Structures are given as C-alpha cells and as structure tokens.
Amino acid sequence: MSELSVTCLLFDEDQLKALLSILPLIRKYLDREWQVDTDPSSVSDVVVVNLDDSAGGPLLEALVGKGVHAVGCARHPRLHVAGTLHRPFRGYEVLALLQEGERRAFDRSRSRPSRRDLESEVRRFALAEWPAEFREWPKEWWRVLAAIRTNCLSAVQIAQRCDLPEAEVMACLDILQERKAVSVRVDIEILDSTKGGRRPGFWRRIGARVSDLLGRL
Amino acid sequence: MDRKITYKLVFIGAPGSGKSTCIGAVSDIPVVSTDVACTDGLASIKETTTVALDYGEMSLGDGERLLLYGLPGQSRFTFMFDTVAENLAGVVMLIDASSAAPLEGLEETLRTYAGRIGETPFVAAINKVQGNVDALREQVAETLRRHGLVGPVIVVDARRREDMALIFDLVFLCAEYSDV
Ligand SMILES: Nc1nc2c(ncn2[C@@H]2O[C@H](COP(=O)(O)OP(=O)(O)OP(=O)(O)O)[C@@H](O)[C@H]2O)c(=O)[nH]1
Ligand SMILES: [Mg+2]
C-alpha cells in the first residue's frame, strides 16, 4: 500500500523536526507509512494547521470547508474547537490523528471504484456467435452465453444475472474475446440490466424439474 | 387448489426431421399425432406425415405440465405458432442431416418464423447424423446469423433421452438467463 501524508502548515522548522521524531515512535501502532510535507498545494490525507499563527484560523476554516481532513494545533487547544491538538506535538494525539487518517483512507479506497471496476461497468458484451465447442466449457459459462445472447451487458451485470463471481465471468469473456465470439461496446451510461419482465429463478426451477424427470441430475 | 399451470415447448422441423420422435421420447402420454397417410411426394420419405401437430405432455408435479408441440416448418402453418405462443419456454429447430437438402427446411422455417424465434429461447438441433457434421453445423450457425439469431447449435439423436435432456437444459438455460 502506498504512503499516506500529513501536511503541516504554518509550523516552523523545529516543530516539524519534532513531528518527524515522533513518527518512528508511533510507527508500530499504525498500518501505513506516513510522510510529512509542507506543501499547501498538494492534496494530502491529513492537514494540520498552526492556529497560533494569525493566518491559521481562516486557513483551517477554508480547508475544512473544502472537505479536507484538517485539524488545528495550538498552545492552548481548549480555546479552539474540540479536536484541536497541543503544540508542541504530543505523541498520543498525533497517533490518534493519523489513525483516523488511515481509517478515512481505507473508506475512500472502498468507495472510490478502481479503474478495473469502472471498466467492467462500462464495457458491454454481446454474443456474436454461440461457440461450437461450448459443451467442453464449464456449465457456469453456459449461463454467461445465455445472458449475452440477446443482450448487451457489462461484466458486472452478467455476474449479477448469472449469480457468478465477476472473475469467473471475466475468464469466460476473455475466451470469447479471443475467439472473436463477442462484440464489445463501450457505454458510459450505467444501464439497469433488469428488465421488467424478468423472473429470476423461474425457468431454472422448471428446467431442473425437467432434468430430474429425464433421469439426470 | 388445483390450478393447472402449463409451459410449452415447440419442435419445428421439416417432414421427417424427428419432431414426433423427440416428443415421443419424453412425453408421459402417448403422443397425440395427426399424422396421416402421405398422398404427395413425401411418401418416398416416410409413410405418414404430420399435417397439423404432434402433441405430448410431461407432468412436472404439483399440477404443472410441460406441453410439447411438433409444428411443421412450412409457412402455410404459421397460424399454429399463435396457438402455442403463450407461456412458451422455447423453440427447438430440428435439422435432418440425412436429408438431401438439410438447410432448406431450416431456411423456410427461419423465413417464416425468424421474428418469433428471435423473441424466444431456441436450440438448433441437428438430427439423424452420420459421419462428420462440422461443415453442416457451421452452415446452420451461418444460416442463423444471417437471420440475426444467436444460439446453440447441437448434434443430437432424437431417440436418446440424454440428448433430449441437453436440448431441454439449453432451452431453460436461455429462458432463465436471456431476456427473451
Ligand atoms: N437414425 C436416426 N433416425 C432418427 C433420428 N430421429 C428420428 N429418426 C427417425 O426418423 C424418422 C422420422 O422421424 P419423425 O419423428 O416421424 O419425424 P417428424 O419430424 O415427426 O416428421 P413429420 O411428422 O413428417 O413432420 C423416424 O423413422 C425416426 O425413427 C435420429 O436421431 N437418428
Ligand atoms: Mg411427426
């Protein structure tokens, strides 16, 4: 996993050094590597603003207003909003701050779709030809063939419809693409794959019944 | 409550392609067949031919039944499709590999029914095969493509239950996972 960074604004050199010396001490309680920077223009995971500098208050307010995870730091924290850190830095406060930063970074990584996720939402597949050798394929893949036989669906939609893991669907689609048996369309619009008339499980049940009756499981 | 719920499966194919055989292989009841003695040139192919339809049934338990119909592929019988359109699970198109022109019947069926078949699960089943069938299978797939249809093309022996089971499997698979 990549490093996270904490940006310190309006602190002097000595205070930054103090923070840098705290980091190794709390390292073992953290999940991620942290680095300190002082560039106000870079997007970082946590920002600490020195409120004892006259510019600190408005700066902090602006950052928080933009949705940045920013906290103040002051010689008299109780004169400021709750959550303001002590200056000079205290190890346990820095630890709590960075742990919170890690938690938020984790939440972000889960909610922000990765490139691959986005791709599997946006690329749509339609079967151009039912492969002649399909009987040698896993039966789960037959479902994929059926799903895109009359429909143009994304891998995510196919996985949902077929009740299969996406990786399984991707494996099947890879083979189909190799054989040029699917056509691929890129479509930014996220369509709803479920048509009104679908009755999931309906024909599967009857098919299983018939299969039973024909003496095969 | 004894509600009779029925689903339908249609076998379409040229005379002699095996419709009656398919239905007979799985039906619980003796196949009701309207076969009559041939009076025309078909007499050389077989002694009786279906002029209206074959009919069989599979009881699925709990009052549910699968109704099986054999329909001639010729265009003069299109009206029959309407009688089975409701609750239709799918269509099986039979291609007689032993016939002199196996694709002719399929062509006529598709010319007549492609629109309807495109709206329903289907299987193309090549029947009565002797020897290598790869070329015919490709021709069948190509014929389907030309009519805008994508679906499984399989080789069967209509007299075997396992082969019938595969046909049913595929029809219900497409019914379940396709939108049509
Ligand atoms: N060798 C072989 N013979 C088959 C197969 N399927 C059917 N037959 C035979 O082919 C002949 C014709 O089959 P039918 O089932 O009567 O054909 P049909 O489609 O009902 O024909 P019509 O009623 O005239 O439309 C019968 O003698 C069957 O036994 C097969 O897979 N292999
Ligand atoms: Mg018959």
CSV table of C-alpha atoms and ligand atoms in Angstrom, one decimal:
chain,number,residue,atom,x,y,z
A,1,MET,CA,0.0,0.0,0.0
A,2,SER,CA,1.2,3.5,-0.8
A,3,GLU,CA,2.3,6.0,1.8
A,4,LEU,CA,0.0,8.5,3.4
A,5,SER,CA,1.0,12.0,4.1
A,6,VAL,CA,0.3,14.6,6.7
A,7,THR,CA,0.7,18.2,5.6
A,8,CYS,CA,1.8,20.7,8.3
A,9,LEU,CA,1.0,24.4,7.5
A,10,LEU,CA,2.4,27.5,9.3
A,11,PHE,CA,4.8,25.5,11.5
A,12,ASP,CA,8.5,26.4,12.0
A,13,GLU,CA,11.4,24.1,11.3
A,14,ASP,CA,11.8,23.0,14.9
A,15,GLN,CA,8.2,22.0,15.2
A,16,LEU,CA,8.4,19.9,12.0
A,17,LYS,CA,11.5,18.2,13.3
A,18,ALA,CA,9.7,17.4,16.5
A,19,LEU,CA,6.9,15.8,14.5
A,20,LEU,CA,9.4,13.8,12.4
A,21,SER,CA,10.9,12.5,15.6
A,22,ILE,CA,7.5,11.4,16.9
A,23,LEU,CA,6.6,9.3,13.7
A,24,PRO,CA,9.1,6.5,14.3
A,25,LEU,CA,7.9,6.1,17.9
A,26,ILE,CA,4.3,5.6,16.9
A,27,ARG,CA,5.0,3.7,13.7
A,28,LYS,CA,4.3,0.3,15.1
A,29,TYR,CA,0.7,1.4,16.1
A,30,LEU,CA,0.0,2.4,12.5
A,31,ASP,CA,-1.0,0.3,9.5
A,32,ARG,CA,0.6,2.6,6.9
A,33,GLU,CA,3.8,4.6,6.3
A,34,TRP,CA,3.4,8.3,6.9
A,35,GLN,CA,5.4,11.1,5.5
A,36,VAL,CA,5.3,14.8,6.4
A,37,ASP,CA,5.2,17.6,3.9
A,38,THR,CA,4.7,21.3,4.0
A,39,ASP,CA,3.3,22.0,0.5
A,40,PRO,CA,-0.1,23.6,0.9
A,41,SER,CA,-1.0,22.9,-2.7
A,42,SER,CA,-0.6,19.1,-2.6
A,43,VAL,CA,-3.6,17.0,-1.7
A,44,SER,CA,-2.7,15.1,1.3
A,45,ASP,CA,-4.5,12.7,3.7
A,46,VAL,CA,-4.4,14.8,6.8
A,47,VAL,CA,-3.6,18.5,7.2
A,48,VAL,CA,-2.5,20.1,10.5
A,49,VAL,CA,-2.7,23.9,10.8
A,50,ASN,CA,-0.9,26.0,13.4
A,51,LEU,CA,-3.6,28.2,14.9
A,52,ASP,CA,-1.2,30.3,16.8
A,53,ASP,CA,-0.3,31.9,13.5
A,54,SER,CA,-2.8,34.6,12.7
A,55,ALA,CA,-3.4,33.1,9.3
A,56,GLY,CA,-4.2,29.7,10.8
A,57,GLY,CA,-7.8,30.2,11.7
A,58,PRO,CA,-9.1,31.3,8.3
A,59,LEU,CA,-6.8,28.7,6.6
A,60,LEU,CA,-8.2,25.9,8.7
A,61,GLU,CA,-11.8,27.0,8.1
A,62,ALA,CA,-11.2,27.2,4.3
A,63,LEU,CA,-9.6,23.7,4.3
A,64,VAL,CA,-12.4,22.1,6.3
A,65,GLY,CA,-14.9,23.9,4.1
A,66,LYS,CA,-13.4,22.2,1.1
A,67,GLY,CA,-13.9,18.8,2.7
A,68,VAL,CA,-10.2,18.3,3.6
A,69,HIS,CA,-9.4,16.3,6.7
A,70,ALA,CA,-7.8,19.2,8.6
A,71,VAL,CA,-7.3,19.9,12.3
A,72,GLY,CA,-5.8,22.8,14.2
A,73,CYS,CA,-2.9,22.8,16.6
A,74,ALA,CA,-2.4,25.4,19.3
A,75,ARG,CA,-0.6,26.2,22.5
A,76,HIS,CA,-4.0,26.4,24.2
A,77,PRO,CA,-6.2,23.9,22.4
A,78,ARG,CA,-9.1,24.5,24.7
A,79,LEU,CA,-9.5,28.0,23.3
A,80,HIS,CA,-10.3,26.4,20.0
A,81,VAL,CA,-12.8,23.8,18.7
A,82,ALA,CA,-12.7,20.3,20.1
A,83,GLY,CA,-10.2,18.1,18.4
A,84,THR,CA,-7.5,20.8,18.3
A,85,LEU,CA,-4.1,19.3,19.0
A,86,HIS,CA,-1.5,20.6,21.5
A,87,ARG,CA,1.5,22.5,20.3
A,88,PRO,CA,4.2,21.3,20.7
A,89,PHE,CA,3.0,17.9,19.3
A,90,ARG,CA,2.1,15.1,21.7
A,91,GLY,CA,2.7,11.6,20.5
A,92,TYR,CA,-0.7,10.1,21.5
A,93,GLU,CA,-2.5,13.0,19.8
A,94,VAL,CA,-0.6,12.6,16.6
A,95,LEU,CA,-1.2,8.9,16.8
A,96,ALA,CA,-5.0,9.3,17.1
A,97,LEU,CA,-4.9,11.8,14.2
A,98,LEU,CA,-3.0,9.5,11.9
A,99,GLN,CA,-5.1,6.5,12.8
A,100,GLU,CA,-8.2,8.5,11.9
A,101,GLY,CA,-6.5,9.4,8.6
A,102,GLU,CA,-5.9,5.7,7.9
A,103,ARG,CA,-9.5,4.9,8.6
A,104,ARG,CA,-10.7,7.5,6.2
A,105,ALA,CA,-8.2,6.4,3.5
A,106,PHE,CA,-9.5,2.9,3.9
A,107,ASP,CA,-13.1,4.0,3.5
A,108,ARG,CA,-12.1,6.1,0.4
A,109,SER,CA,-10.4,3.1,-1.2
A,110,ARG,CA,-13.5,1.1,-0.8
A,111,SER,CA,-16.0,3.6,-2.1
A,112,ARG,CA,-13.9,5.0,-4.9
A,113,PRO,CA,-14.3,2.4,-7.7
A,114,SER,CA,-10.9,1.3,-9.0
A,115,ARG,CA,-10.1,1.6,-12.7
A,116,ARG,CA,-10.8,-2.1,-13.2
A,117,ASP,CA,-14.3,-1.8,-11.6
A,118,LEU,CA,-15.1,1.1,-13.7
A,119,GLU,CA,-14.1,-0.7,-16.8
A,120,SER,CA,-16.2,-3.7,-16.0
A,121,GLU,CA,-19.2,-1.4,-15.6
A,122,VAL,CA,-18.6,0.4,-18.8
A,123,ARG,CA,-17.6,-2.2,-21.3
A,124,ARG,CA,-20.6,-4.2,-22.6
A,125,PHE,CA,-20.6,-7.5,-24.3
A,126,ALA,CA,-23.0,-9.1,-26.7
A,127,LEU,CA,-22.6,-12.7,-28.0
A,128,ALA,CA,-21.9,-12.6,-31.8
A,129,GLU,CA,-21.8,-16.4,-32.1
A,130,TRP,CA,-22.5,-19.3,-29.8
A,131,PRO,CA,-19.2,-21.2,-29.6
A,132,ALA,CA,-19.4,-24.6,-31.2
A,133,GLU,CA,-17.3,-26.3,-28.5
A,134,PHE,CA,-19.3,-24.9,-25.6
A,135,ARG,CA,-20.1,-28.4,-24.3
A,136,GLU,CA,-16.5,-28.7,-23.2
A,137,TRP,CA,-16.8,-25.5,-21.2
A,138,PRO,CA,-17.8,-25.3,-17.5
A,139,LYS,CA,-21.6,-25.2,-17.3
A,140,GLU,CA,-21.4,-22.0,-15.3
A,141,TRP,CA,-20.1,-20.4,-18.5
A,142,TRP,CA,-23.2,-21.5,-20.4
A,143,ARG,CA,-25.1,-19.1,-18.3
A,144,VAL,CA,-22.9,-16.3,-19.5
A,145,LEU,CA,-23.5,-17.3,-23.1
A,146,ALA,CA,-27.3,-17.3,-22.4
A,147,ALA,CA,-27.1,-13.9,-20.7
A,148,ILE,CA,-25.5,-12.1,-23.6
A,149,ARG,CA,-27.2,-14.0,-26.3
A,150,THR,CA,-29.8,-11.3,-26.8
A,151,ASN,CA,-28.4,-8.6,-24.6
A,152,CYS,CA,-25.5,-6.3,-24.4
A,153,LEU,CA,-24.4,-6.4,-20.7
A,154,SER,CA,-21.4,-5.4,-18.6
A,155,ALA,CA,-19.3,-7.9,-16.7
A,156,VAL,CA,-20.9,-6.7,-13.5
A,157,GLN,CA,-24.4,-7.1,-14.9
A,158,ILE,CA,-23.6,-10.6,-16.2
A,159,ALA,CA,-22.2,-11.6,-12.9
A,160,GLN,CA,-25.3,-10.4,-11.2
A,161,ARG,CA,-27.7,-12.0,-13.6
A,162,CYS,CA,-25.8,-15.3,-13.7
A,163,ASP,CA,-25.1,-15.4,-10.0
A,164,LEU,CA,-21.4,-15.9,-10.7
A,165,PRO,CA,-18.2,-14.3,-9.3
A,166,GLU,CA,-17.1,-11.5,-11.6
A,167,ALA,CA,-13.7,-13.2,-12.1
A,168,GLU,CA,-15.5,-16.2,-13.5
A,169,VAL,CA,-17.4,-14.0,-15.9
A,170,MET,CA,-14.2,-12.2,-16.9
A,171,ALA,CA,-12.5,-15.6,-17.6
A,172,CYS,CA,-15.3,-16.6,-19.9
A,173,LEU,CA,-15.4,-13.2,-21.6
A,174,ASP,CA,-11.6,-13.4,-22.2
A,175,ILE,CA,-12.0,-16.6,-24.1
A,176,LEU,CA,-14.9,-15.3,-26.0
A,177,GLN,CA,-13.0,-12.2,-27.0
A,178,GLU,CA,-10.0,-14.3,-28.1
A,179,ARG,CA,-12.4,-16.3,-30.3
A,180,LYS,CA,-14.0,-13.1,-31.5
A,181,ALA,CA,-17.3,-14.6,-30.5
A,182,VAL,CA,-18.4,-11.4,-28.7
A,183,SER,CA,-18.8,-7.9,-29.7
A,184,VAL,CA,-17.7,-5.2,-27.2
A,185,ARG,CA,-19.3,-1.9,-26.8
A,186,VAL,CA,-18.2,0.9,-24.5
A,187,ASP,CA,-21.1,2.7,-22.9
A,188,ILE,CA,-20.6,5.3,-20.2
A,189,GLU,CA,-24.2,5.3,-19.2
A,190,ILE,CA,-24.8,2.8,-16.4
A,191,LEU,CA,-27.9,0.9,-17.6
A,192,ASP,CA,-30.2,-1.1,-15.5
A,193,SER,CA,-29.8,-4.7,-16.6
A,194,THR,CA,-33.0,-5.9,-15.1
A,195,LYS,CA,-35.9,-5.7,-17.5
A,196,GLY,CA,-39.3,-5.5,-16.0
A,197,GLY,CA,-40.5,-8.9,-17.2
A,198,ARG,CA,-37.6,-11.0,-15.8
A,199,ARG,CA,-38.4,-13.7,-13.3
A,200,PRO,CA,-35.1,-14.8,-11.8
A,201,GLY,CA,-35.2,-18.5,-10.9
A,202,PHE,CA,-38.4,-19.2,-12.6
A,203,TRP,CA,-37.3,-21.1,-15.6
A,204,ARG,CA,-34.3,-22.5,-13.7
A,205,ARG,CA,-36.7,-24.2,-11.4
A,206,ILE,CA,-38.7,-25.7,-14.2
A,207,GLY,CA,-35.6,-26.7,-16.1
A,208,ALA,CA,-34.2,-28.5,-13.0
A,209,ARG,CA,-37.5,-30.3,-12.6
A,210,VAL,CA,-37.5,-31.5,-16.3
A,211,SER,CA,-33.9,-32.5,-16.0
A,212,ASP,CA,-34.8,-34.6,-12.9
A,213,LEU,CA,-37.6,-36.3,-14.7
A,214,LEU,CA,-35.3,-37.2,-17.6
A,215,GLY,CA,-33.3,-39.1,-15.1
A,216,ARG,CA,-30.3,-36.8,-14.9
A,217,LEU,CA,-29.0,-34.5,-12.2
B,1,MET,CA,-56.4,-25.5,-5.2
B,2,ASP,CA,-55.8,-27.4,-8.4
B,3,ARG,CA,-54.5,-24.8,-10.8
B,4,LYS,CA,-53.2,-26.3,-13.9
B,5,ILE,CA,-50.1,-24.4,-14.8
B,6,THR,CA,-48.6,-25.2,-18.2
B,7,TYR,CA,-45.5,-24.3,-20.1
B,8,LYS,CA,-44.9,-25.0,-23.7
B,9,LEU,CA,-42.1,-26.2,-25.9
B,10,VAL,CA,-42.2,-26.3,-29.6
B,11,PHE,CA,-40.3,-28.5,-32.0
B,12,ILE,CA,-40.2,-27.2,-35.5
B,13,GLY,CA,-38.7,-29.0,-38.5
B,14,ALA,CA,-39.2,-30.3,-41.9
B,15,PRO,CA,-41.1,-33.5,-42.5
B,16,GLY,CA,-39.1,-36.5,-41.2
B,17,SER,CA,-36.7,-34.3,-39.2
B,18,GLY,CA,-37.7,-36.1,-35.9
B,19,LYS,CA,-40.4,-33.9,-34.3
B,20,SER,CA,-42.6,-36.9,-33.4
B,21,THR,CA,-39.6,-38.8,-32.2
B,22,CYS,CA,-38.5,-36.0,-29.8
B,23,ILE,CA,-41.9,-35.7,-28.3
B,24,GLY,CA,-42.4,-39.4,-28.0
B,25,ALA,CA,-39.0,-39.7,-26.2
B,26,VAL,CA,-40.1,-37.6,-23.3
B,27,SER,CA,-43.9,-37.5,-23.2
B,28,ASP,CA,-45.7,-39.1,-20.3
B,29,ILE,CA,-48.7,-39.7,-22.5
B,30,PRO,CA,-48.9,-41.4,-25.9
B,31,VAL,CA,-48.2,-38.8,-28.4
B,32,VAL,CA,-51.3,-37.4,-30.0
B,33,SER,CA,-50.3,-37.2,-33.6
B,34,THR,CA,-52.3,-36.0,-36.5
B,35,ASP,CA,-50.0,-37.9,-38.8
B,36,VAL,CA,-51.9,-39.0,-41.9
B,37,ALA,CA,-51.0,-41.2,-44.8
B,38,CYS,CA,-48.9,-39.2,-47.3
B,39,THR,CA,-50.6,-38.5,-50.5
B,40,ASP,CA,-47.9,-36.5,-52.2
B,41,GLY,CA,-44.2,-36.9,-52.9
B,42,LEU,CA,-43.3,-37.2,-49.3
B,43,ALA,CA,-44.5,-40.8,-49.4
B,44,SER,CA,-41.0,-41.6,-50.6
B,45,ILE,CA,-39.6,-40.2,-47.3
B,46,LYS,CA,-41.9,-41.8,-44.9
B,47,GLU,CA,-45.3,-43.3,-44.7
B,48,THR,CA,-47.1,-40.8,-42.6
B,49,THR,CA,-46.5,-37.1,-42.1
B,50,THR,CA,-47.8,-34.6,-39.7
B,51,VAL,CA,-50.2,-32.2,-41.2
B,52,ALA,CA,-51.3,-30.4,-38.1
B,53,LEU,CA,-49.3,-31.0,-35.0
B,54,ASP,CA,-47.9,-33.6,-32.6
B,55,TYR,CA,-48.7,-33.2,-29.0
B,56,GLY,CA,-47.3,-34.7,-25.9
B,57,GLU,CA,-47.0,-33.8,-22.2
B,58,MET,CA,-44.6,-34.0,-19.3
B,59,SER,CA,-46.1,-33.8,-15.9
B,60,LEU,CA,-43.8,-31.7,-13.7
B,61,GLY,CA,-45.6,-32.4,-10.4
B,62,ASP,CA,-47.7,-30.0,-8.4
B,63,GLY,CA,-50.1,-29.6,-11.2
B,64,GLU,CA,-47.5,-28.2,-13.5
B,65,ARG,CA,-47.2,-29.6,-17.0
B,66,LEU,CA,-44.8,-29.0,-19.9
B,67,LEU,CA,-46.8,-29.3,-23.2
B,68,LEU,CA,-44.8,-30.4,-26.2
B,69,TYR,CA,-45.8,-29.5,-29.7
B,70,GLY,CA,-44.4,-30.5,-33.0
B,71,LEU,CA,-45.0,-28.0,-35.7
B,72,PRO,CA,-44.2,-28.2,-39.4
B,73,GLY,CA,-41.8,-25.6,-40.5
B,74,GLN,CA,-43.6,-24.7,-43.6
B,75,SER,CA,-45.1,-21.2,-44.0
B,76,ARG,CA,-48.6,-22.5,-44.6
B,77,PHE,CA,-48.7,-23.5,-40.9
B,78,THR,CA,-47.8,-20.2,-39.3
B,79,PHE,CA,-51.2,-19.8,-37.7
B,80,MET,CA,-50.2,-22.8,-35.5
B,81,PHE,CA,-47.5,-20.8,-33.8
B,82,ASP,CA,-50.0,-18.4,-32.4
B,83,THR,CA,-51.8,-21.2,-30.7
B,84,VAL,CA,-48.7,-22.1,-28.7
B,85,ALA,CA,-47.2,-18.6,-28.1
B,86,GLU,CA,-48.4,-18.2,-24.6
B,87,ASN,CA,-46.1,-19.4,-21.8
B,88,LEU,CA,-43.7,-20.6,-24.4
B,89,ALA,CA,-40.4,-21.7,-22.9
B,90,GLY,CA,-38.7,-22.1,-26.2
B,91,VAL,CA,-38.4,-23.5,-29.7
B,92,VAL,CA,-36.3,-26.4,-30.9
B,93,MET,CA,-35.5,-26.3,-34.6
B,94,LEU,CA,-34.7,-29.8,-35.9
B,95,ILE,CA,-32.4,-30.2,-38.9
B,96,ASP,CA,-32.4,-33.5,-40.6
B,97,ALA,CA,-28.8,-34.2,-41.6
B,98,SER,CA,-29.7,-37.2,-43.6
B,99,SER,CA,-32.0,-35.2,-45.9
B,100,ALA,CA,-30.8,-34.3,-49.4
B,101,ALA,CA,-31.0,-30.6,-48.5
B,102,PRO,CA,-30.9,-30.2,-44.7
B,103,LEU,CA,-30.7,-26.5,-44.8
B,104,GLU,CA,-33.8,-26.0,-47.0
B,105,GLY,CA,-36.2,-26.7,-44.2
B,106,LEU,CA,-34.3,-24.5,-41.8
B,107,GLU,CA,-34.3,-21.7,-44.3
B,108,GLU,CA,-38.1,-21.9,-44.7
B,109,THR,CA,-38.6,-22.1,-41.0
B,110,LEU,CA,-36.5,-19.0,-40.4
B,111,ARG,CA,-38.0,-17.1,-43.3
B,112,THR,CA,-41.3,-17.8,-41.8
B,113,TYR,CA,-40.6,-17.6,-38.1
B,114,ALA,CA,-37.3,-15.7,-37.5
B,115,GLY,CA,-39.0,-12.8,-35.9
B,116,ARG,CA,-40.9,-15.1,-33.5
B,117,ILE,CA,-37.9,-17.2,-32.8
B,118,GLY,CA,-35.7,-14.2,-32.1
B,119,GLU,CA,-38.1,-13.4,-29.3
B,120,THR,CA,-37.8,-16.7,-27.6
B,121,PRO,CA,-35.1,-19.1,-26.4
B,122,PHE,CA,-34.2,-21.6,-29.1
B,123,VAL,CA,-31.9,-24.5,-29.8
B,124,ALA,CA,-30.9,-25.7,-33.3
B,125,ALA,CA,-30.6,-29.5,-33.1
B,126,ILE,CA,-29.0,-31.4,-36.0
B,127,ASN,CA,-30.5,-34.8,-36.1
B,128,LYS,CA,-30.0,-38.1,-37.9
B,129,VAL,CA,-26.3,-37.6,-38.3
B,130,GLN,CA,-23.9,-40.0,-40.0
B,131,GLY,CA,-20.3,-39.1,-40.2
B,132,ASN,CA,-18.7,-35.8,-39.7
B,133,VAL,CA,-21.1,-33.0,-39.1
B,134,ASP,CA,-18.8,-30.0,-38.6
B,135,ALA,CA,-19.5,-28.5,-42.0
B,136,LEU,CA,-23.2,-28.7,-41.6
B,137,ARG,CA,-23.0,-27.3,-38.1
B,138,GLU,CA,-21.2,-24.3,-39.4
B,139,GLN,CA,-23.7,-23.9,-42.2
B,140,VAL,CA,-26.5,-24.0,-39.7
B,141,ALA,CA,-24.8,-21.4,-37.5
B,142,GLU,CA,-24.3,-19.2,-40.6
B,143,THR,CA,-27.9,-19.5,-41.6
B,144,LEU,CA,-29.0,-18.5,-38.1
B,145,ARG,CA,-26.6,-15.5,-38.2
B,146,ARG,CA,-28.0,-14.4,-41.5
B,147,HIS,CA,-31.4,-14.2,-39.8
B,148,GLY,CA,-30.0,-12.3,-36.9
B,149,LEU,CA,-30.2,-15.2,-34.5
B,150,VAL,CA,-27.5,-16.3,-32.0
B,151,GLY,CA,-28.0,-19.5,-30.1
B,152,PRO,CA,-26.7,-23.0,-29.5
B,153,VAL,CA,-26.3,-25.4,-32.4
B,154,ILE,CA,-26.0,-29.0,-31.2
B,155,VAL,CA,-25.9,-32.5,-32.7
B,156,VAL,CA,-28.4,-35.0,-31.3
B,157,ASP,CA,-30.0,-38.3,-31.7
B,158,ALA,CA,-33.7,-37.6,-31.0
B,159,ARG,CA,-34.2,-41.2,-29.8
B,160,ARG,CA,-31.8,-40.7,-26.9
B,161,ARG,CA,-33.0,-39.3,-23.6
B,162,GLU,CA,-29.7,-37.8,-22.7
B,163,ASP,CA,-29.8,-35.8,-25.9
B,164,MET,CA,-33.3,-34.7,-25.2
B,165,ALA,CA,-32.1,-33.7,-21.7
B,166,LEU,CA,-29.4,-31.5,-23.3
B,167,ILE,CA,-32.0,-29.8,-25.5
B,168,PHE,CA,-34.2,-29.1,-22.5
B,169,ASP,CA,-31.2,-27.9,-20.5
B,170,LEU,CA,-30.3,-25.3,-23.1
B,171,VAL,CA,-33.8,-24.1,-23.7
B,172,PHE,CA,-34.4,-23.5,-20.0
B,173,LEU,CA,-30.9,-22.0,-19.6
B,174,CYS,CA,-31.7,-19.4,-22.2
B,175,ALA,CA,-35.2,-18.9,-20.8
B,176,GLU,CA,-33.6,-18.2,-17.4
B,177,TYR,CA,-30.6,-16.1,-18.3
B,178,SER,CA,-31.6,-14.3,-21.6
B,179,ASP,CA,-34.1,-11.6,-21.6
B,180,VAL,CA,-36.2,-13.4,-24.1
C,1,LIG,N1,-31.1,-42.6,-37.3
C,1,LIG,C1,-31.9,-41.7,-36.8
C,1,LIG,N2,-33.2,-41.7,-37.0
C,1,LIG,C2,-34.0,-40.9,-36.4
C,1,LIG,C3,-33.5,-39.9,-35.5
C,1,LIG,N3,-34.5,-39.1,-35.1
C,1,LIG,C4,-35.6,-39.6,-35.7
C,1,LIG,N4,-35.3,-40.6,-36.5
C,1,LIG,C5,-36.2,-41.4,-37.4
C,1,LIG,O1,-36.6,-40.6,-38.5
C,1,LIG,C6,-38.0,-40.9,-38.9
C,1,LIG,C7,-38.8,-39.6,-38.9
C,1,LIG,O2,-39.0,-39.1,-37.6
C,1,LIG,P1,-40.3,-38.4,-37.1
C,1,LIG,O3,-40.1,-38.1,-35.7
C,1,LIG,O4,-41.5,-39.1,-37.5
C,1,LIG,O5,-40.2,-37.0,-37.9
C,1,LIG,P2,-41.3,-35.8,-37.9
C,1,LIG,O6,-40.5,-34.6,-37.8
C,1,LIG,O7,-42.3,-36.0,-36.9
C,1,LIG,O8,-41.9,-35.9,-39.3
C,1,LIG,P3,-43.3,-35.4,-39.8
C,1,LIG,O9,-44.3,-35.9,-38.9
C,1,LIG,O10,-43.5,-36.0,-41.2
C,1,LIG,O11,-43.3,-33.9,-39.9
C,1,LIG,C8,-38.5,-41.9,-37.9
C,1,LIG,O12,-38.4,-43.2,-38.5
C,1,LIG,C9,-37.5,-41.8,-36.7
C,1,LIG,O13,-37.3,-43.1,-36.1
C,1,LIG,C10,-32.1,-39.9,-35.3
C,1,LIG,O14,-31.6,-39.1,-34.5
C,1,LIG,N5,-31.3,-40.8,-35.9
C,2,MG,MG,-44.4,-36.3,-37.0
